[in-house]
Short mmCIF file of C-alpha atoms and ligand atoms in Angstrom, two decimals:
data_model
loop_
_atom_site.label_atom_id
_atom_site.label_comp_id
_atom_site.label_asym_id
_atom_site.label_seq_id
_atom_site.Cartn_x
_atom_site.Cartn_y
_atom_site.Cartn_z
CA MET A 1 40.29 37.18 141.93
CA GLU A 2 43.66 35.92 141.18
CA ALA A 3 44.88 32.46 141.97
CA ALA A 4 48.51 31.72 142.59
CA CYS A 5 50.10 28.62 143.97
CA LEU A 6 52.50 28.01 146.79
CA GLY A 7 53.23 24.41 147.56
CA ARG A 8 50.06 22.41 147.37
CA PHE A 9 47.76 25.19 148.51
CA SER A 10 45.95 27.58 146.26
CA PHE A 11 46.09 31.11 147.52
CA ALA A 12 43.83 33.94 146.63
CA ILE A 13 45.48 37.17 145.75
CA LEU A 14 42.44 39.32 145.95
CA ASP A 15 41.13 41.38 143.07
CA GLY A 16 42.88 44.64 142.43
CA PRO A 17 46.49 45.46 141.63
CA PRO A 18 49.36 43.00 142.17
CA ALA A 19 50.16 44.79 145.43
CA GLY A 20 46.92 43.30 146.84
CA TYR A 21 47.02 41.28 149.98
CA ILE A 22 47.32 37.57 150.09
CA VAL A 23 44.70 36.07 152.30
CA PHE A 24 44.40 32.44 153.11
CA VAL A 25 42.39 31.34 156.05
CA GLN A 26 42.41 27.78 157.14
CA GLU A 27 39.76 27.65 159.74
CA MET A 28 38.54 24.10 159.83
CA ALA A 29 39.18 23.93 163.55
CA SER A 30 37.10 26.98 164.40
CA ARG A 31 33.99 25.80 162.54
CA PRO A 32 31.25 23.82 164.22
CA PRO A 33 31.04 20.36 162.65
CA ILE A 34 28.32 19.68 160.09
CA PRO A 35 25.65 17.39 161.56
CA ASP A 36 26.49 13.79 160.69
CA ALA A 37 23.05 12.82 159.45
CA SER A 38 22.88 15.56 156.80
CA ARG A 39 26.47 14.94 155.75
CA THR A 40 25.61 11.30 155.17
CA ALA A 41 22.52 12.19 153.17
CA THR A 42 24.43 14.65 151.00
CA GLN A 43 27.26 12.16 150.66
CA ARG A 44 24.83 9.48 149.51
CA GLU A 45 23.26 11.88 147.03
CA ILE A 46 26.67 12.76 145.55
CA ALA A 47 27.55 9.06 145.26
CA ARG A 48 24.22 8.35 143.52
CA ILE A 49 24.75 11.19 141.02
CA ALA A 50 28.34 10.12 140.33
CA GLU A 51 27.16 6.61 139.49
CA MET A 52 24.56 7.65 136.93
CA ARG A 53 25.36 6.43 133.44
CA ALA A 54 24.90 9.89 131.91
CA VAL A 55 27.22 11.41 134.51
CA HIS A 56 29.84 8.80 133.61
CA ALA A 57 29.46 9.87 129.98
CA ALA A 58 29.93 13.51 131.02
CA PHE A 59 33.05 12.60 133.03
CA THR A 60 34.48 10.77 130.02
CA TYR A 61 33.88 13.81 127.85
CA LEU A 62 35.63 16.06 130.39
CA HIS A 63 38.58 13.69 130.49
CA ASN A 64 38.92 13.24 126.74
CA GLN A 65 38.48 16.82 125.50
CA GLU A 66 41.51 18.40 127.18
CA MET A 67 43.03 19.49 123.83
CA GLU A 68 39.78 21.23 122.88
CA PHE A 69 39.67 23.00 126.26
CA ARG A 70 43.20 24.27 125.71
CA ARG A 71 42.20 25.71 122.33
CA TRP A 72 39.22 27.55 123.89
CA GLN A 73 41.36 28.82 126.75
CA ARG A 74 44.11 30.18 124.48
CA GLU A 75 41.64 31.72 122.04
CA LEU A 76 39.83 33.47 124.88
CA THR A 77 43.04 34.72 126.51
CA GLU A 78 44.03 36.42 123.26
CA ILE A 79 40.80 38.48 123.17
CA PRO A 80 41.37 41.71 125.16
CA ALA A 81 39.00 42.22 128.11
CA PRO A 82 40.19 45.18 130.19
CA PRO A 83 37.78 46.49 132.85
CA PHE A 84 34.84 48.14 131.01
CA GLY A 85 36.11 46.69 127.72
CA GLU A 86 34.79 43.13 127.74
CA ALA A 87 32.53 43.38 124.65
CA ALA A 88 34.62 41.18 122.33
CA ARG A 89 34.72 38.39 124.89
CA SER A 90 31.00 38.71 125.51
CA GLN A 91 30.45 38.17 121.77
CA TRP A 92 32.81 35.18 121.71
CA LEU A 93 31.06 33.50 124.62
CA SER A 94 27.56 34.19 123.36
CA HIS A 95 28.46 32.52 120.02
CA ARG A 96 29.77 29.51 121.94
CA PHE A 97 26.63 29.32 124.08
CA THR A 98 24.45 29.43 120.96
CA ALA A 99 26.56 26.84 119.12
CA LEU A 100 26.31 24.34 121.93
CA GLY A 101 22.55 24.72 122.11
CA LEU A 102 21.93 26.68 125.31
CA GLU A 103 18.60 28.50 125.35
CA ASN A 104 17.72 32.15 126.01
CA VAL A 105 21.25 33.20 125.02
CA GLN A 106 21.62 36.93 125.50
CA ILE A 107 24.07 39.71 126.26
CA ASP A 108 22.57 42.13 128.78
CA GLU A 109 23.04 45.90 128.81
CA LEU A 110 26.31 45.65 130.79
CA GLY A 111 27.82 42.85 128.69
CA ASN A 112 26.99 39.86 130.92
CA VAL A 113 26.40 36.77 128.76
CA LEU A 114 23.62 34.41 129.82
CA GLY A 115 22.29 31.13 128.52
CA THR A 116 20.13 28.49 130.14
CA LEU A 117 19.93 24.74 130.12
CA HIS A 118 16.26 24.00 130.31
CA SER A 119 14.58 21.44 132.42
CA LYS A 120 10.91 20.87 133.07
CA ARG A 121 10.73 23.38 135.89
CA THR A 122 11.50 27.06 135.61
CA VAL A 123 12.42 28.01 139.17
CA PRO A 124 14.48 27.72 141.26
CA MET A 125 17.38 28.28 138.94
CA VAL A 126 20.97 27.45 139.81
CA GLY A 127 23.56 29.86 138.45
CA ILE A 128 27.14 29.02 137.46
CA SER A 129 29.36 31.95 136.57
CA ALA A 130 32.86 32.93 135.49
CA HIS A 131 34.04 36.50 135.05
CA LEU A 132 35.16 37.62 131.59
CA ASP A 133 37.26 40.66 132.50
CA THR A 134 41.00 40.81 133.16
CA VAL A 135 43.20 43.36 134.93
CA PHE A 136 45.21 44.02 131.76
CA PRO A 137 44.73 47.41 130.08
CA GLN A 138 43.86 47.80 126.41
CA GLY A 139 46.99 47.35 124.28
CA THR A 140 48.58 44.63 126.45
CA ALA A 141 50.22 41.93 124.29
CA LEU A 142 48.09 38.85 124.90
CA GLN A 143 49.87 36.12 122.92
CA THR A 144 49.68 32.69 124.49
CA ARG A 145 52.05 29.76 124.25
CA GLU A 146 52.04 26.15 125.31
CA GLU A 147 54.90 24.09 126.71
CA ALA A 148 54.13 20.51 127.65
CA ASN A 149 51.16 20.76 130.03
CA ARG A 150 51.54 24.46 130.68
CA LEU A 151 49.80 27.36 129.03
CA TYR A 152 51.22 30.87 129.34
CA GLY A 153 49.50 34.21 128.79
CA PRO A 154 48.11 37.18 130.74
CA GLY A 155 44.77 36.08 132.16
CA ILE A 156 45.19 32.42 131.15
CA SER A 157 44.18 31.29 134.66
CA ASP A 158 42.24 34.32 135.88
CA ASN A 159 39.86 33.88 134.35
CA ALA A 160 40.19 32.17 130.96
CA ALA A 161 40.41 28.90 132.93
CA GLY A 162 37.11 29.71 134.63
CA VAL A 163 35.29 30.56 131.40
CA THR A 164 36.73 27.41 129.80
CA ALA A 165 35.39 25.35 132.71
CA LEU A 166 31.97 26.98 132.30
CA LEU A 167 31.88 25.98 128.64
CA ALA A 168 33.31 22.52 129.29
CA VAL A 169 30.67 21.71 131.90
CA ALA A 170 27.82 23.10 129.76
CA THR A 171 29.02 21.03 126.80
CA ALA A 172 29.41 17.89 128.92
CA LEU A 173 25.82 18.25 130.23
CA LYS A 174 24.51 18.71 126.68
CA ARG A 175 26.48 15.81 125.18
CA ALA A 176 25.47 13.46 127.98
CA GLN A 177 21.84 14.63 127.62
CA LEU A 178 21.61 15.19 131.35
CA GLN A 179 18.30 16.68 132.50
CA PRO A 180 18.87 18.53 135.77
CA ALA A 181 15.73 18.97 137.88
CA ALA A 182 16.20 22.75 138.01
CA ASN A 183 17.22 25.12 135.26
CA ILE A 184 20.84 26.15 135.08
CA ALA A 185 21.85 29.69 134.14
CA PHE A 186 25.34 29.81 132.62
CA ILE A 187 26.79 33.26 133.14
CA GLY A 188 29.91 34.94 131.76
CA ASN A 189 29.90 38.20 133.69
CA VAL A 190 31.74 41.49 133.35
CA GLY A 191 33.35 43.71 135.96
CA GLU A 192 34.86 41.47 138.63
CA GLU A 193 38.39 42.83 138.79
CA GLY A 194 39.53 46.04 140.50
CA GLU A 195 37.58 49.07 139.39
CA GLY A 196 34.95 46.79 137.84
CA ASN A 197 33.78 46.60 141.46
CA LEU A 198 31.59 43.51 140.83
CA ARG A 199 29.35 45.58 138.56
CA GLY A 200 28.30 42.60 136.43
CA MET A 201 27.20 40.52 139.39
CA ARG A 202 25.63 43.52 141.15
CA HIS A 203 23.51 44.16 138.08
CA LEU A 204 22.38 40.53 137.86
CA PHE A 205 21.22 40.53 141.46
CA SER A 206 19.63 43.99 141.45
CA ALA A 207 18.32 45.45 138.22
CA SER A 208 18.18 42.36 136.03
CA PRO A 209 15.12 40.12 135.36
CA TRP A 210 17.33 37.21 136.48
CA ARG A 211 17.47 38.68 139.98
CA ASP A 212 14.66 36.64 141.49
CA LEU A 213 15.28 33.47 139.48
CA ILE A 214 18.76 32.52 140.64
CA GLN A 215 18.49 30.76 144.00
CA SER A 216 22.13 29.76 144.40
CA LEU A 217 25.36 30.54 142.57
CA LEU A 218 28.53 28.59 141.92
CA VAL A 219 31.35 30.96 140.89
CA ILE A 220 34.35 29.58 138.98
CA ASP A 221 37.40 31.80 139.35
CA GLY A 222 41.04 31.00 138.63
CA ALA A 223 42.84 27.66 138.71
CA GLY A 224 42.85 25.01 141.41
CA THR A 225 40.77 22.26 142.94
CA ASP A 226 41.35 22.36 146.67
CA THR A 227 39.60 25.42 148.09
CA PHE A 228 36.11 26.87 148.39
CA VAL A 229 35.08 30.31 149.56
CA ASN A 230 32.89 30.39 152.68
CA GLN A 231 33.50 34.02 153.64
CA ALA A 232 33.24 37.05 151.40
CA LEU A 233 35.93 39.59 152.16
CA GLY A 234 34.49 43.07 152.19
CA SER A 235 36.38 46.06 150.88
CA ARG A 236 35.90 49.79 150.56
CA ARG A 237 38.13 52.01 148.49
CA PHE A 238 38.41 55.75 148.61
CA GLU A 239 40.09 58.55 146.76
CA VAL A 240 41.00 61.33 149.17
CA THR A 241 41.80 64.74 147.69
CA PHE A 242 42.92 67.99 149.26
CA ARG A 243 42.77 71.12 147.10
CA GLY A 244 44.13 74.58 147.74
CA PRO A 245 44.94 77.81 145.92
CA GLY A 246 48.54 76.74 145.23
CA GLY A 247 51.21 79.29 144.45
CA HIS A 248 54.88 80.15 144.29
CA SER A 249 57.05 78.37 146.83
CA TRP A 250 58.78 81.66 147.81
CA SER A 251 56.33 84.47 147.27
CA ASP A 252 53.20 82.58 148.40
CA PHE A 253 54.82 80.83 151.32
CA GLY A 254 52.25 80.24 154.05
CA VAL A 255 49.44 79.13 151.74
CA PRO A 256 48.32 75.70 152.98
CA ASN A 257 49.97 72.87 151.12
CA PRO A 258 47.59 70.03 150.08
CA ILE A 259 50.47 67.52 150.03
CA VAL A 260 51.30 68.35 153.64
CA LEU A 261 47.65 68.14 154.71
CA LEU A 262 47.17 64.83 152.93
CA SER A 263 50.40 63.44 154.39
CA ARG A 264 49.30 64.38 157.90
CA ALA A 265 45.93 62.72 157.39
CA LEU A 266 47.49 59.52 156.05
CA ALA A 267 50.21 59.37 158.70
CA ARG A 268 47.57 59.67 161.40
CA PHE A 269 45.32 57.10 159.74
CA SER A 270 48.18 54.62 159.37
CA GLU A 271 48.36 54.39 163.16
CA VAL A 272 44.79 53.07 163.40
CA ARG A 273 44.45 49.92 165.51
CA ILE A 274 42.97 46.97 163.67
CA PRO A 275 41.95 43.55 164.98
CA ASP A 276 43.68 40.30 164.00
CA SER A 277 40.30 38.65 164.02
CA PRO A 278 38.16 39.29 162.08
CA ARG A 279 41.10 39.90 159.80
CA THR A 280 41.14 43.54 158.75
CA THR A 281 43.69 45.39 156.63
CA PHE A 282 44.29 48.74 154.96
CA ASN A 283 46.59 50.03 152.26
CA ILE A 284 47.50 53.40 150.82
CA GLY A 285 48.25 52.31 147.28
CA VAL A 286 48.56 55.44 145.17
CA ILE A 287 49.54 59.00 145.96
CA SER A 288 49.81 61.92 143.54
CA GLY A 289 49.86 65.68 143.43
CA GLY A 290 51.95 68.73 142.69
CA THR A 291 53.66 69.97 139.56
CA SER A 292 57.16 71.21 140.40
CA VAL A 293 59.55 71.55 143.31
CA ASN A 294 59.10 75.32 143.52
CA SER A 295 55.28 75.36 143.38
CA ILE A 296 52.85 74.98 146.24
CA PRO A 297 50.60 72.25 144.81
CA GLU A 298 46.96 72.91 143.99
CA SER A 299 45.95 69.38 144.86
CA ALA A 300 47.07 66.09 146.36
CA THR A 301 45.28 62.75 146.09
CA ALA A 302 45.65 59.31 147.64
CA ARG A 303 43.85 56.02 147.01
CA VAL A 304 43.12 53.96 150.07
CA ASP A 305 41.96 50.34 150.26
CA LEU A 306 40.20 49.01 153.38
CA ARG A 307 39.35 45.32 153.81
CA SER A 308 37.71 43.17 156.42
CA ALA A 309 35.78 39.98 156.90
CA SER A 310 33.41 42.03 159.07
CA MET A 311 31.16 44.85 157.91
CA GLU A 312 31.41 46.38 161.39
CA GLU A 313 35.22 46.58 161.30
CA LEU A 314 35.06 47.95 157.77
CA GLN A 315 32.75 50.70 158.95
CA LYS A 316 35.05 51.54 161.89
CA LEU A 317 38.00 51.78 159.52
CA GLU A 318 36.09 54.05 157.16
CA ASP A 319 35.00 56.27 160.08
CA ARG A 320 38.62 56.57 161.23
CA LEU A 321 39.81 57.52 157.74
CA ARG A 322 37.16 60.24 157.54
CA GLU A 323 38.11 61.55 161.00
CA CYS A 324 41.82 61.75 160.14
CA VAL A 325 41.11 63.59 156.89
CA ALA A 326 38.78 66.05 158.65
CA GLU A 327 41.30 66.62 161.47
CA ALA A 328 44.06 67.42 158.99
CA TRP A 329 41.77 69.86 157.20
CA ARG A 330 40.88 71.58 160.49
CA GLU A 331 44.58 72.19 161.06
CA ALA A 332 44.73 74.49 158.05
CA PRO A 333 44.67 78.14 159.20
CA LEU A 334 41.16 79.45 159.73
CA ALA A 335 41.70 81.99 156.97
CA HIS A 336 42.08 79.15 154.52
CA ARG A 337 39.01 77.20 155.50
CA SER A 338 36.66 79.83 154.06
CA GLY A 339 36.84 82.65 151.58
CA GLU A 340 38.41 82.63 148.16
CA LEU A 341 41.70 80.96 148.90
CA LYS A 342 40.16 78.12 150.78
CA VAL A 343 41.38 74.58 151.13
CA THR A 344 38.84 71.89 150.37
CA LEU A 345 38.74 68.17 150.84
CA ALA A 346 36.85 65.43 149.07
CA ILE A 347 36.48 61.74 149.87
CA GLU A 348 35.13 59.78 146.95
CA SER A 349 34.11 56.12 147.10
CA ILE A 350 35.82 54.20 144.26
CA GLY A 351 34.87 50.69 145.36
CA ASP A 352 32.55 48.96 147.77
CA ARG A 353 32.28 45.21 148.18
CA PRO A 354 30.14 43.77 150.95
CA ALA A 355 31.50 41.31 153.52
CA ALA A 356 29.39 38.23 154.25
CA GLU A 357 29.66 34.69 155.49
CA LEU A 358 27.98 31.41 154.61
CA PRO A 359 26.40 29.68 157.60
CA ALA A 360 28.41 26.57 158.54
CA ASN A 361 25.42 24.36 157.69
CA ALA A 362 24.75 26.01 154.29
CA ARG A 363 23.57 23.44 151.76
CA ILE A 364 26.09 24.57 149.13
CA LEU A 365 28.97 23.98 151.59
CA GLN A 366 27.68 20.52 152.47
CA ILE A 367 27.52 19.71 148.77
CA VAL A 368 31.06 20.95 148.03
CA ARG A 369 32.46 19.05 151.01
CA ALA A 370 30.61 15.89 150.01
CA ALA A 371 31.77 16.17 146.39
CA ASP A 372 35.35 16.68 147.57
CA LYS A 373 35.15 13.67 149.82
CA HIS A 374 33.77 11.59 146.98
CA LEU A 375 36.57 12.71 144.65
CA ARG A 376 39.19 12.34 147.42
CA ILE A 377 40.05 16.03 147.29
CA GLU A 378 41.41 17.56 150.48
CA SER A 379 39.91 21.03 150.38
CA PHE A 380 39.98 24.13 152.56
CA PRO A 381 37.59 27.01 153.21
CA ARG A 382 38.80 30.42 152.21
CA LEU A 383 38.14 34.09 152.79
CA ALA A 384 38.18 35.98 149.49
CA SER A 385 36.73 38.82 147.51
CA THR A 386 34.96 37.39 144.47
CA ASP A 387 31.71 37.65 142.53
CA ALA A 388 30.16 35.52 145.31
CA ASN A 389 30.26 38.59 147.62
CA VAL A 390 27.15 39.95 145.91
CA PRO A 391 24.73 37.02 146.38
CA LEU A 392 26.21 36.20 149.81
CA ALA A 393 25.49 39.72 151.05
CA LEU A 394 21.88 39.23 149.88
CA GLY A 395 21.59 35.98 151.82
CA ILE A 396 21.71 33.84 148.66
CA GLU A 397 23.87 30.73 148.93
CA ALA A 398 27.02 31.04 146.83
CA THR A 399 30.60 29.88 146.80
CA THR A 400 33.66 30.28 144.61
CA ILE A 401 35.81 27.35 143.51
CA GLY A 402 38.64 26.91 141.02
CA ALA A 403 38.55 25.67 137.43
CA GLY A 404 40.89 22.71 138.07
CA GLY A 405 44.54 22.38 137.09
CA ASP A 406 46.99 24.71 138.72
CA GLY A 407 48.04 28.28 138.13
CA GLY A 408 50.36 31.10 139.07
CA GLY A 409 51.66 34.56 138.22
CA ALA A 410 48.13 35.92 138.17
CA HIS A 411 47.71 39.63 137.33
CA THR A 412 51.18 39.56 135.71
CA LEU A 413 52.33 39.05 132.14
CA ARG A 414 53.98 35.78 133.27
CA GLU A 415 50.68 34.14 134.23
CA TRP A 416 50.47 30.38 133.63
CA PHE A 417 48.01 27.52 133.85
CA ASP A 418 49.01 23.91 134.34
CA CYS A 419 46.48 21.62 132.66
CA SER A 420 47.50 18.44 134.53
CA ASN A 421 44.43 16.83 136.10
CA ARG A 422 42.17 19.65 134.96
CA ASP A 423 39.40 17.07 134.60
CA LEU A 424 39.34 16.48 138.37
CA GLY A 425 38.37 20.13 138.89
CA LEU A 426 35.79 19.91 136.09
CA LYS A 427 34.23 16.76 137.56
CA ARG A 428 34.06 18.54 140.90
CA ILE A 429 32.20 21.47 139.33
CA LEU A 430 29.81 19.13 137.51
CA LEU A 431 29.01 17.10 140.63
CA VAL A 432 28.40 20.20 142.74
CA LEU A 433 26.20 21.70 140.05
CA LEU A 434 24.09 18.55 139.66
CA ALA A 435 23.71 18.16 143.42
CA LEU A 436 22.50 21.77 143.58
CA THR A 437 19.93 21.25 140.83
CA GLY A 438 19.04 17.66 141.63
CA VAL A 439 19.01 15.11 138.81
CA GLN A 440 17.23 11.83 138.14
CA GLU A 441 18.24 8.84 136.00
ZN1 ZN B 1 39.35 36.23 138.87
#
């Protein structure tokens, strides 16, 4: 996910290329209120945790170590981490985890880095994660610079800020010798952005031995302090390809043209009716095919992105895309739908993220709201596509919040992070984490 800033609100520019949609849903009014009694109990619990001496010590550490956090953040930003190329960052983070004394530090087969903070109990375990990957391809110049309170560099907010917050909170817990009642799994995961397709998080919650241990997950992604994700935006992405025999534009005239067939399919699909609520969108982001102006092309391909807060709407949209493609193919002359010179079509899935929603009374939401109230943060629920999609779709409580500070220009070379008041965001993360695990004096 990418975090940009407009006025005082943090916006999520969803994963994927800079052309991605901006989605910000302020839906306080449409949500049933949280029962007062439980809000009060959670509020009291947050206040109790915040007053613990060791938590005060952790807060002081988070406030005083800003210069150290900046060094980590810049160092990390300068290590390339394109999709499927996160190995150097995984190494960097695993060394940090080991140095600060986390236990069970390991890099799994995909490159996810894990380390635990042990308590007396083993389960349930609370996970806190930040993705390591960036959208920037190998070879991108990744130099950072610092001007006053601002850091500049590609990926400095999304998600070097998140990984820095992960380390800062782990270090603060260690230094303050806090003993959470449940184990905490610190996770630097791969594969969040674009074609990464949440592969790191998917692995953790499917094939990994950690799958059944993590009972709730707090995802740190991008800058900011004033939002939390309560709805996972689903998306499906497809590559549609028409192929034909091709030929000379003059002598083979009449052979079906894949560019024409694809264009017809896309034009028809673009007229699909979509609901305003649940918010649903589509985009045709890439189109390619053909070799020269006087050749009938042998193939034409388009990449299509479908998004919705509802799995049902997503399915309808996918069905419509498939219909339009099939209809266009059926319009090719019968002679070209069989035999040697036939026209073929292929629809390949290149991304699939589940949609899901936290129940309004979810414990993790009550905790975030109570922590925000305690810290006098005015925060807003948000619909976004993040690593939290994976646990949410499995019915595991999860939310995504920012790493503090402020940021902008995400997924561009002009990306920046403003460090002012970063510690407020870090305190927020620490409080939420400790309320999730429980902690005693
Ligand atoms: Zn991100």
